[in-house]
Coordinates of C-alpha atoms in Angstrom, one line a residue:
X1 CA 15.6 -64.5 100.1
X2 CA 14.1 -65.9 96.8
X3 CA 16.9 -64.6 94.6
X4 CA 16.6 -67.6 92.4
X5 CA 13.2 -66.6 91.2
X6 CA 14.6 -63.5 89.3
X7 CA 16.6 -64.3 86.1
X8 CA 20.3 -63.5 86.4
X9 CA 20.0 -62.4 90.0
X10 CA 22.5 -64.3 92.1
X11 CA 23.5 -64.0 95.8
X12 CA 26.9 -64.7 97.2
X13 CA 28.0 -64.0 100.8
X14 CA 24.9 -62.0 101.4
X15 CA 25.6 -59.7 98.4
X16 CA 23.6 -59.5 95.2
X17 CA 25.1 -59.9 91.7
X18 CA 24.0 -59.8 88.1
X19 CA 25.4 -62.8 86.4
X20 CA 24.6 -63.9 82.9
X21 CA 26.2 -65.9 80.2
X22 CA 26.8 -64.2 76.8
X23 CA 25.3 -66.2 74.0
X24 CA 28.0 -68.3 72.3
X25 CA 27.4 -66.7 68.9
X26 CA 28.2 -63.2 70.4
X27 CA 31.0 -64.0 72.7
X28 CA 33.7 -63.1 70.2
X29 CA 31.8 -60.1 69.1
X30 CA 31.7 -58.6 72.6
X31 CA 35.0 -60.1 73.7
X32 CA 33.6 -61.6 76.9
X33 CA 31.8 -64.9 77.9
X34 CA 29.8 -63.6 80.9
X35 CA 28.3 -60.5 82.3
X36 CA 29.2 -60.3 86.0
X37 CA 28.2 -57.1 87.9
X38 CA 27.8 -56.5 91.6
X39 CA 24.6 -54.7 92.7
X40 CA 26.4 -53.1 95.7
X41 CA 25.0 -52.7 99.2
X42 CA 21.3 -52.7 98.3
X43 CA 18.2 -54.4 99.5
X44 CA 16.7 -57.4 97.7
X45 CA 14.0 -55.2 96.1
X46 CA 16.6 -52.7 94.9
X47 CA 18.7 -55.6 93.5
X48 CA 15.7 -56.8 91.6
X49 CA 15.2 -53.4 90.0
X50 CA 18.9 -53.1 89.0
X51 CA 19.1 -56.7 87.6
X52 CA 15.8 -56.3 85.7
X53 CA 17.1 -53.1 84.1
X54 CA 20.5 -54.6 83.2
X55 CA 18.8 -57.7 81.7
X56 CA 16.5 -55.6 79.6
X57 CA 19.5 -53.6 78.1
X58 CA 21.4 -56.8 77.4
X59 CA 18.3 -58.4 75.8
X60 CA 18.1 -55.4 73.5
X61 CA 21.8 -55.7 72.8
X62 CA 21.6 -59.4 72.0
X63 CA 18.7 -58.7 69.6
X64 CA 20.6 -55.9 67.9
X65 CA 23.7 -58.2 67.5
X66 CA 21.6 -60.7 65.5
X67 CA 21.8 -58.1 62.7
X68 CA 25.1 -59.0 60.9
X69 CA 26.0 -55.4 60.1
X70 CA 25.6 -54.3 63.7
X71 CA 27.5 -57.3 65.0
X72 CA 30.3 -56.5 62.5
X73 CA 30.6 -52.9 63.8
X74 CA 30.6 -54.0 67.4
X75 CA 33.2 -56.7 66.7
X76 CA 35.5 -54.1 65.1
X77 CA 35.0 -51.8 68.1
X78 CA 35.8 -54.7 70.5
X79 CA 39.0 -55.7 68.6
X80 CA 40.1 -52.1 68.4
X81 CA 39.7 -51.6 72.1
X82 CA 41.6 -54.8 72.8
X83 CA 44.5 -53.6 70.7
X84 CA 44.4 -50.0 72.0
X85 CA 46.7 -50.5 75.1
X86 CA 49.3 -52.2 73.0
X87 CA 49.3 -49.3 70.4
X88 CA 49.4 -46.7 73.2
X89 CA 52.4 -48.5 74.8
X90 CA 54.3 -48.7 71.5
X91 CA 53.6 -45.0 70.6
X92 CA 54.7 -43.9 74.1
X93 CA 57.9 -46.0 73.9
X94 CA 58.8 -44.4 70.5
X95 CA 58.0 -40.9 71.7
X96 CA 60.1 -41.3 74.8
X97 CA 62.9 -43.2 73.1
X98 CA 62.8 -46.1 75.5
X99 CA 62.9 -48.8 72.8
X100 CA 66.1 -50.7 72.3
X101 CA 68.5 -49.1 69.7
X102 CA 68.1 -52.2 67.5
X103 CA 64.4 -51.8 67.2
X104 CA 63.3 -51.0 63.7
X105 CA 59.6 -49.8 63.5
X106 CA 59.4 -50.7 59.8
X107 CA 60.7 -54.2 60.4
X108 CA 58.2 -54.5 63.3
X109 CA 55.4 -53.5 61.0
X110 CA 56.4 -56.0 58.4
X111 CA 56.7 -58.8 61.0
X112 CA 53.4 -57.8 62.5
X113 CA 51.7 -57.8 59.1
X114 CA 52.9 -61.2 58.2
X115 CA 52.0 -62.7 61.6
X116 CA 48.4 -61.3 61.4
X117 CA 48.0 -62.2 57.8
X118 CA 49.1 -65.8 58.3
X119 CA 47.7 -66.7 61.8
X120 CA 45.5 -69.7 61.3
X121 CA 43.0 -68.9 64.0
X122 CA 42.4 -65.2 63.0
X123 CA 39.4 -64.2 61.1
X124 CA 39.0 -61.0 59.0
X125 CA 38.0 -58.9 62.1
X126 CA 41.1 -60.1 64.0
X127 CA 43.3 -59.2 61.1
X128 CA 41.6 -55.9 60.6
X129 CA 42.1 -54.9 64.2
X130 CA 45.8 -55.8 64.1
X131 CA 46.4 -54.2 60.8
X132 CA 44.9 -51.0 62.1
X133 CA 47.0 -51.3 65.3
X134 CA 50.2 -51.8 63.3
X135 CA 49.3 -48.8 61.1
X136 CA 48.7 -46.5 64.1
X137 CA 51.8 -47.6 65.9
X138 CA 54.3 -47.6 63.0
X139 CA 52.9 -45.0 60.6
X140 CA 50.9 -42.6 62.9
X141 CA 51.7 -38.8 63.1
X142 CA 54.3 -39.5 65.8
X143 CA 56.5 -41.3 63.3
X144 CA 58.9 -39.3 61.2
X145 CA 59.3 -40.8 57.7
X146 CA 62.9 -41.7 56.7
X147 CA 64.8 -39.1 54.7
X148 CA 66.8 -41.7 52.7
X149 CA 65.0 -42.1 49.3
X150 CA 65.3 -45.9 49.4
X151 CA 64.2 -46.2 53.0
X152 CA 61.3 -43.8 52.2
X153 CA 60.2 -46.0 49.3
X154 CA 60.1 -49.0 51.6
X155 CA 58.3 -47.0 54.3
X156 CA 55.6 -45.9 51.8
X157 CA 55.3 -49.4 50.3
X158 CA 54.5 -51.1 53.7
X159 CA 52.2 -48.2 54.7
X160 CA 50.2 -48.5 51.4
X161 CA 50.0 -52.3 51.7
X162 CA 48.5 -52.0 55.2
X163 CA 46.1 -49.3 54.1
X164 CA 44.9 -51.4 51.2
X165 CA 44.3 -54.4 53.4
X166 CA 42.4 -52.2 55.9
X167 CA 40.3 -50.9 53.1
X168 CA 39.5 -54.5 51.8
X169 CA 38.6 -55.8 55.3
X170 CA 36.9 -52.8 56.9
X171 CA 35.9 -50.5 54.1
X172 CA 37.1 -47.0 53.6
X173 CA 35.1 -43.9 53.1
X174 CA 37.7 -42.3 50.8
X175 CA 38.2 -45.1 48.2
X176 CA 37.9 -44.2 44.5
X177 CA 34.4 -45.6 44.4
X178 CA 33.2 -44.0 47.6
X179 CA 34.6 -40.5 46.7
X180 CA 33.4 -40.6 43.1
X181 CA 29.9 -41.5 44.2
X182 CA 30.0 -38.7 46.7
X183 CA 31.1 -36.3 43.9
X184 CA 28.2 -37.5 41.7
X185 CA 25.6 -37.0 44.5
X186 CA 27.0 -33.7 45.7
X187 CA 26.9 -32.2 42.2
X188 CA 23.5 -33.7 41.3
X189 CA 24.7 -35.1 38.0
X190 CA 22.1 -36.2 35.5
X191 CA 21.7 -40.0 35.2
X192 CA 23.2 -40.1 31.7
X193 CA 26.2 -38.0 32.8
X194 CA 26.6 -40.1 36.0
X195 CA 26.6 -43.3 34.0
X196 CA 29.2 -42.0 31.6
X197 CA 31.4 -40.9 34.5
X198 CA 30.9 -44.2 36.3
X199 CA 32.3 -46.0 33.2
X200 CA 35.4 -43.9 33.4
X201 CA 35.8 -44.6 37.1
X202 CA 35.4 -48.3 36.4
X203 CA 38.2 -48.1 33.8
X204 CA 40.4 -46.3 36.3
X205 CA 39.7 -48.9 39.0
X206 CA 40.5 -51.7 36.5
X207 CA 43.9 -50.1 36.0
X208 CA 44.9 -49.2 39.6
X209 CA 42.4 -51.0 41.9
X210 CA 39.7 -49.4 44.2
X211 CA 42.4 -48.0 46.4
X212 CA 42.1 -45.1 48.9
X213 CA 42.0 -41.8 47.0
X214 CA 45.1 -40.6 48.8
X215 CA 47.0 -43.6 47.2
X216 CA 46.0 -42.4 43.7
X217 CA 49.1 -40.4 43.2
X218 CA 50.5 -38.7 40.1
X219 CA 52.4 -41.9 39.1
X220 CA 49.3 -44.0 39.0
X221 CA 47.4 -41.3 37.1
X222 CA 50.1 -41.2 34.5
X223 CA 49.9 -45.0 34.4
X224 CA 46.2 -44.7 33.6
X225 CA 46.9 -41.9 31.0
X226 CA 49.6 -43.9 29.3
X227 CA 47.4 -47.0 29.1
X228 CA 45.1 -45.2 26.7
X229 CA 45.6 -46.0 23.0
X230 CA 48.0 -43.7 21.1
X231 CA 45.3 -42.6 18.6
X232 CA 43.0 -41.1 21.3
X233 CA 42.4 -37.5 20.5
X234 CA 43.3 -34.8 22.9
X235 CA 39.7 -33.8 23.5
X236 CA 38.8 -37.4 24.3
X237 CA 41.6 -37.7 26.8
X238 CA 40.6 -34.5 28.4
X239 CA 37.0 -35.8 28.6
X240 CA 38.3 -39.1 30.1
X241 CA 39.9 -37.2 33.0
X242 CA 37.0 -34.9 33.6
X243 CA 35.3 -37.1 36.3
X244 CA 38.7 -37.8 37.9
X245 CA 39.4 -34.1 38.1
X246 CA 36.0 -33.5 39.6
X247 CA 36.4 -36.3 42.1
X248 CA 39.6 -34.9 43.4
X249 CA 38.2 -31.4 43.6
X250 CA 35.2 -32.7 45.6
X251 CA 37.5 -34.7 48.0
X252 CA 39.7 -31.6 48.6
X253 CA 36.6 -29.5 49.3
X254 CA 35.2 -32.0 51.8
X255 CA 38.6 -32.2 53.6
X256 CA 39.0 -35.9 52.8
X257 CA 42.5 -35.5 51.3
X258 CA 45.0 -32.7 51.4
X259 CA 46.8 -33.1 48.1
X260 CA 45.5 -33.0 44.5
X261 CA 47.8 -34.7 42.1
X262 CA 45.8 -33.7 39.0
X263 CA 47.7 -30.4 38.2
X264 CA 50.9 -32.4 37.7
X265 CA 49.3 -34.7 35.0
X266 CA 50.1 -33.4 31.6
X267 CA 47.5 -34.3 29.0
X268 CA 47.6 -33.9 25.2
X269 CA 47.0 -30.3 24.2
X270 CA 44.2 -29.7 21.8
X271 CA 45.7 -28.2 18.7
X272 CA 42.5 -28.1 16.7
X273 CA 40.4 -25.0 16.7
X274 CA 36.7 -25.1 17.8
X275 CA 35.8 -24.8 14.2
X276 CA 37.8 -27.9 13.4
X277 CA 36.4 -29.9 16.3
X278 CA 32.7 -29.1 15.9
X279 CA 30.3 -30.9 13.6
X280 CA 30.0 -29.4 10.1
X281 CA 26.6 -28.4 8.6
X282 CA 25.1 -30.0 5.6
X283 CA 24.8 -27.7 2.6
X284 CA 21.3 -27.2 1.1
X285 CA 22.2 -29.4 -1.8
X286 CA 23.2 -32.2 0.6
X287 CA 20.1 -31.7 2.7
X288 CA 18.0 -32.2 -0.4
X289 CA 19.9 -35.4 -1.3
X290 CA 19.6 -36.7 2.3
X291 CA 15.8 -36.1 2.3
X292 CA 15.5 -37.9 -1.0
X293 CA 17.5 -40.8 0.4
X294 CA 15.5 -40.9 3.6
X295 CA 12.3 -41.2 1.6
X296 CA 13.8 -43.8 -0.7
X297 CA 15.5 -46.0 1.9
X298 CA 13.3 -45.5 5.0
X299 CA 10.0 -45.0 3.0
X300 CA 9.6 -48.8 2.5
X301 CA 10.4 -52.0 4.5
X302 CA 14.1 -52.5 5.1
X303 CA 15.8 -55.7 6.0
X304 CA 17.2 -55.8 9.5
X305 CA 15.0 -52.9 10.7
X306 CA 11.5 -53.2 12.0
X307 CA 8.9 -51.0 10.3
X308 CA 8.2 -49.2 13.6
X309 CA 11.9 -48.4 14.2
X310 CA 12.4 -47.4 10.5
X311 CA 9.5 -44.9 10.5
X312 CA 10.5 -43.5 13.9
X313 CA 14.1 -42.9 12.8
X314 CA 12.9 -41.2 9.7
X315 CA 10.7 -38.9 11.9
X316 CA 13.5 -38.1 14.3
X317 CA 15.7 -36.9 11.5
X318 CA 12.9 -34.8 10.0
X319 CA 12.2 -33.1 13.4
X320 CA 15.9 -32.4 13.9
X321 CA 16.2 -30.9 10.4
X322 CA 13.4 -28.3 11.1
X323 CA 14.0 -27.5 14.8
X324 CA 17.8 -27.7 15.4
X325 CA 17.1 -29.9 18.4
X326 CA 19.7 -32.2 19.7
X327 CA 19.1 -35.9 19.0
X328 CA 18.7 -36.6 22.7
X329 CA 16.2 -33.8 23.1
X330 CA 13.9 -35.2 20.4
X331 CA 14.0 -38.7 21.9
X332 CA 13.4 -37.3 25.4
X333 CA 10.2 -35.4 24.6
X334 CA 7.3 -36.1 27.0
X335 CA 3.7 -36.1 25.9
X336 CA 2.9 -32.9 27.7
X337 CA 5.7 -31.1 25.8
X338 CA 4.4 -31.9 22.3
X339 CA 1.6 -29.8 21.1
X340 CA 0.1 -28.7 17.7
X341 CA 1.9 -25.4 18.1
X342 CA 5.3 -26.1 19.7
X343 CA 7.8 -28.5 21.1
X344 CA 8.9 -27.8 24.6
X345 CA 12.4 -28.8 25.6
X346 CA 13.2 -29.1 29.3
X347 CA 16.1 -30.5 31.4
X348 CA 18.4 -30.7 28.4
X349 CA 22.1 -30.4 28.2
X350 CA 22.4 -27.1 29.9
X351 CA 20.1 -24.8 31.9
X352 CA 19.9 -22.5 28.9
X353 CA 18.6 -25.3 26.7
X354 CA 15.1 -25.2 28.1
X355 CA 13.0 -23.6 25.5
X356 CA 9.9 -23.6 23.4
X357 CA 10.3 -24.2 19.6
X358 CA 7.4 -23.4 17.3
X359 CA 6.3 -26.3 15.1
X360 CA 7.6 -26.0 11.5
X361 CA 4.9 -26.6 8.9
X362 CA 7.1 -29.4 7.4
X363 CA 6.7 -31.5 10.5
X364 CA 3.1 -30.6 11.3
X365 CA 2.4 -34.4 11.3
X366 CA 4.8 -35.0 14.2
X367 CA 2.4 -34.4 17.2
X368 CA -0.1 -36.9 15.9
X369 CA 2.7 -39.4 15.2
X370 CA 4.2 -38.9 18.6
X371 CA 1.0 -39.1 20.6
X372 CA 0.0 -42.3 18.7
X373 CA 3.0 -44.1 20.1
X374 CA 5.4 -43.5 17.2
X375 CA 8.4 -43.4 19.6
X376 CA 7.5 -46.4 21.7
X377 CA 9.9 -48.5 19.7
X378 CA 12.8 -46.7 21.4
X379 CA 11.6 -47.6 24.9
X380 CA 13.5 -50.9 24.8
X381 CA 16.8 -49.0 24.5
X382 CA 17.6 -48.2 28.1
X383 CA 21.1 -46.9 27.8
X384 CA 21.3 -44.7 24.7
X385 CA 18.1 -44.2 22.6
X386 CA 20.1 -42.1 20.1
X387 CA 22.4 -45.0 19.2
X388 CA 20.0 -46.6 16.8
X389 CA 19.2 -43.3 15.1
X390 CA 22.9 -42.3 14.9
X391 CA 23.9 -45.7 13.5
X392 CA 21.2 -45.8 10.8
X393 CA 21.7 -42.2 9.8
X394 CA 25.4 -42.6 9.3
X395 CA 24.8 -45.8 7.4
X396 CA 22.4 -43.9 5.2
X397 CA 24.7 -41.0 4.3
X398 CA 28.0 -43.0 4.2
X399 CA 26.9 -46.2 2.5
X400 CA 23.5 -45.9 0.8
X401 CA 23.7 -42.5 -0.8
X402 CA 25.4 -42.2 -4.2
X403 CA 27.7 -40.4 -4.0
X404 CA 28.0 -40.7 -0.2
X405 CA 28.7 -37.9 2.3
X406 CA 32.0 -39.0 3.7
X407 CA 33.1 -36.0 5.7
X408 CA 33.7 -37.3 9.2
X409 CA 32.4 -34.1 10.8
X410 CA 29.1 -34.4 9.0
X411 CA 26.9 -36.5 11.3
X412 CA 23.5 -36.7 12.9
X413 CA 24.3 -33.8 15.2
X414 CA 25.1 -31.7 12.1
X415 CA 21.3 -30.9 11.8
X416 CA 21.7 -28.3 14.5
X417 CA 24.2 -26.2 12.7
X418 CA 22.4 -26.9 9.4
X419 CA 19.1 -25.4 10.6
X420 CA 20.9 -22.5 12.4
X421 CA 22.6 -21.6 9.1
X422 CA 19.2 -21.9 7.4
X423 CA 17.8 -19.3 9.9
X424 CA 20.8 -17.1 9.3
X425 CA 20.3 -17.2 5.5
X426 CA 16.6 -16.4 6.0
X427 CA 17.6 -13.3 8.0
X428 CA 17.3 -14.3 11.6
X429 CA 19.7 -12.5 13.9
X430 CA 22.0 -14.1 16.5
X431 CA 19.6 -13.6 19.4
X432 CA 16.9 -15.4 17.6
X433 CA 19.2 -18.3 16.6
X434 CA 20.4 -18.7 20.2
X435 CA 16.8 -18.8 21.4
X436 CA 15.9 -21.6 19.0
X437 CA 19.1 -23.6 19.6
X438 CA 18.9 -23.1 23.4
X439 CA 22.3 -21.4 23.8
X440 CA 22.6 -19.1 26.8
X441 CA 23.5 -15.4 26.2
X442 CA 26.4 -14.1 28.3
X443 CA 26.1 -11.1 30.6
X444 CA 24.0 -10.1 33.5
X445 CA 21.2 -8.9 31.2
X446 CA 20.4 -12.5 30.3
X447 CA 19.1 -13.0 33.8
X448 CA 16.3 -10.5 33.2
X449 CA 15.4 -11.4 29.6
X450 CA 13.2 -14.3 28.5
X451 CA 14.3 -14.0 24.9
X452 CA 12.3 -13.4 21.7
X453 CA 8.5 -13.7 21.9
X454 CA 6.9 -16.9 20.6
X455 CA 5.3 -15.3 17.6
X456 CA 8.7 -13.9 16.4
X457 CA 10.3 -17.3 16.8
X458 CA 7.4 -18.8 14.8
X459 CA 8.0 -16.3 12.0
X460 CA 11.7 -17.3 11.6
X461 CA 11.0 -21.0 12.0
X462 CA 8.5 -20.9 9.1
X463 CA 10.9 -18.8 7.0
X464 CA 13.8 -21.2 7.5
X465 CA 14.3 -24.2 5.3
X466 CA 17.6 -26.1 5.2
X467 CA 16.8 -27.4 1.7
X468 CA 16.7 -23.9 0.2
X469 CA 19.6 -22.0 -1.3
X470 CA 19.6 -18.4 -0.4
X471 CA 21.8 -15.8 -2.1
X472 CA 24.4 -16.0 0.7
X473 CA 28.1 -16.6 -0.1
X474 CA 28.7 -18.0 3.4
X475 CA 26.0 -20.6 3.4
X476 CA 28.3 -23.3 4.6
X477 CA 29.9 -21.3 7.3
X478 CA 29.7 -22.8 10.8
X479 CA 27.6 -21.2 13.5
X480 CA 29.8 -18.9 15.5

């Protein structure tokens, strides 16, 4: 019988066999050196069919293992299967009480960890399989943690040490990084918010490491809280913990962890009222002085500031002053949203911020400026386009004006409250002001109401001027 003419088909004692050497590069991955499989009591033709099929499957397997990621996964499965009988024997012995009285599972775990970590011939996958086996055998659900506090601390220490090494070597779907990214994706956070939250998570990881989320206990969260400077305001500290709080809530909801330590973390209580926290408006007199300063300082070349950026910053502040738009909203305008009649704000801070704002006569030149590329100078700022405007505006009112405006709550964002107050002084009601500012009205009725008609908004926009004093004794009151 011409068995030798078919690859991997061998004959021995009248029986047919499939015999094939595993490529050297994949022997450790699969845990074997050869494939050796009998064909059974079959004819030569049947043996050829069987061997050809097995060879095709193994050809595909070898090809797939040439992908490092696939090889890594298969190697982990191989090592885990190799250790499984030992783990099962150990678990059974502990459950049935057949281990010697002198046996200490914790000491065995320590010894096993040190042996696996220091073995000269072990690679990362060998160690990973053994660390997992030790964890399953010594810290699985069959093990009752010690009651003695000191012994429990030792127990938890070794357990966390093993889990960290398993995470480092094999990855872990519930690390701080993995769960925070899952939280960002699940909640469809906007890119700017996501980047802000990522910076917080990076600070947390720098403090405690990228550990499994169930290791991020209350003590470590307090450690992170206490590492913040003493002068950090309560609102800033609360903001710092917002993405951490959201990450835990997401992990609980997805069933990744069973305990949320955040409720036990005490943060500074905000003692300031909302009126104290929010930005303060500029008075009409201050607005007139600011406009004069903008014309004087930004109306001619300025050292350290390109002409394009100088003119663009001047325009951003003018637009804010007559629209109550947020700085980011002005700098995020798209060409299709800037017309001769209105500025359309979409995808802003909140859902209720999407709105159409009639163009104030004082900024009638803005559409032409915008469409001619006046804001192109900001395109080079990838992270925060508002930063340049904010910096130069604060420098203008704090350093270049005489006398300066030094109130710390009077900043670039103050233009919103300033124009809202101007509308109130002109006679616009609360509904109109909310429609212009993009604030959402509470109540079920808001779902069925598109707000004031455009022509009414245009009327109050034209009637409002933050530079004009109206006979209103509460002109400097904040928007409520």
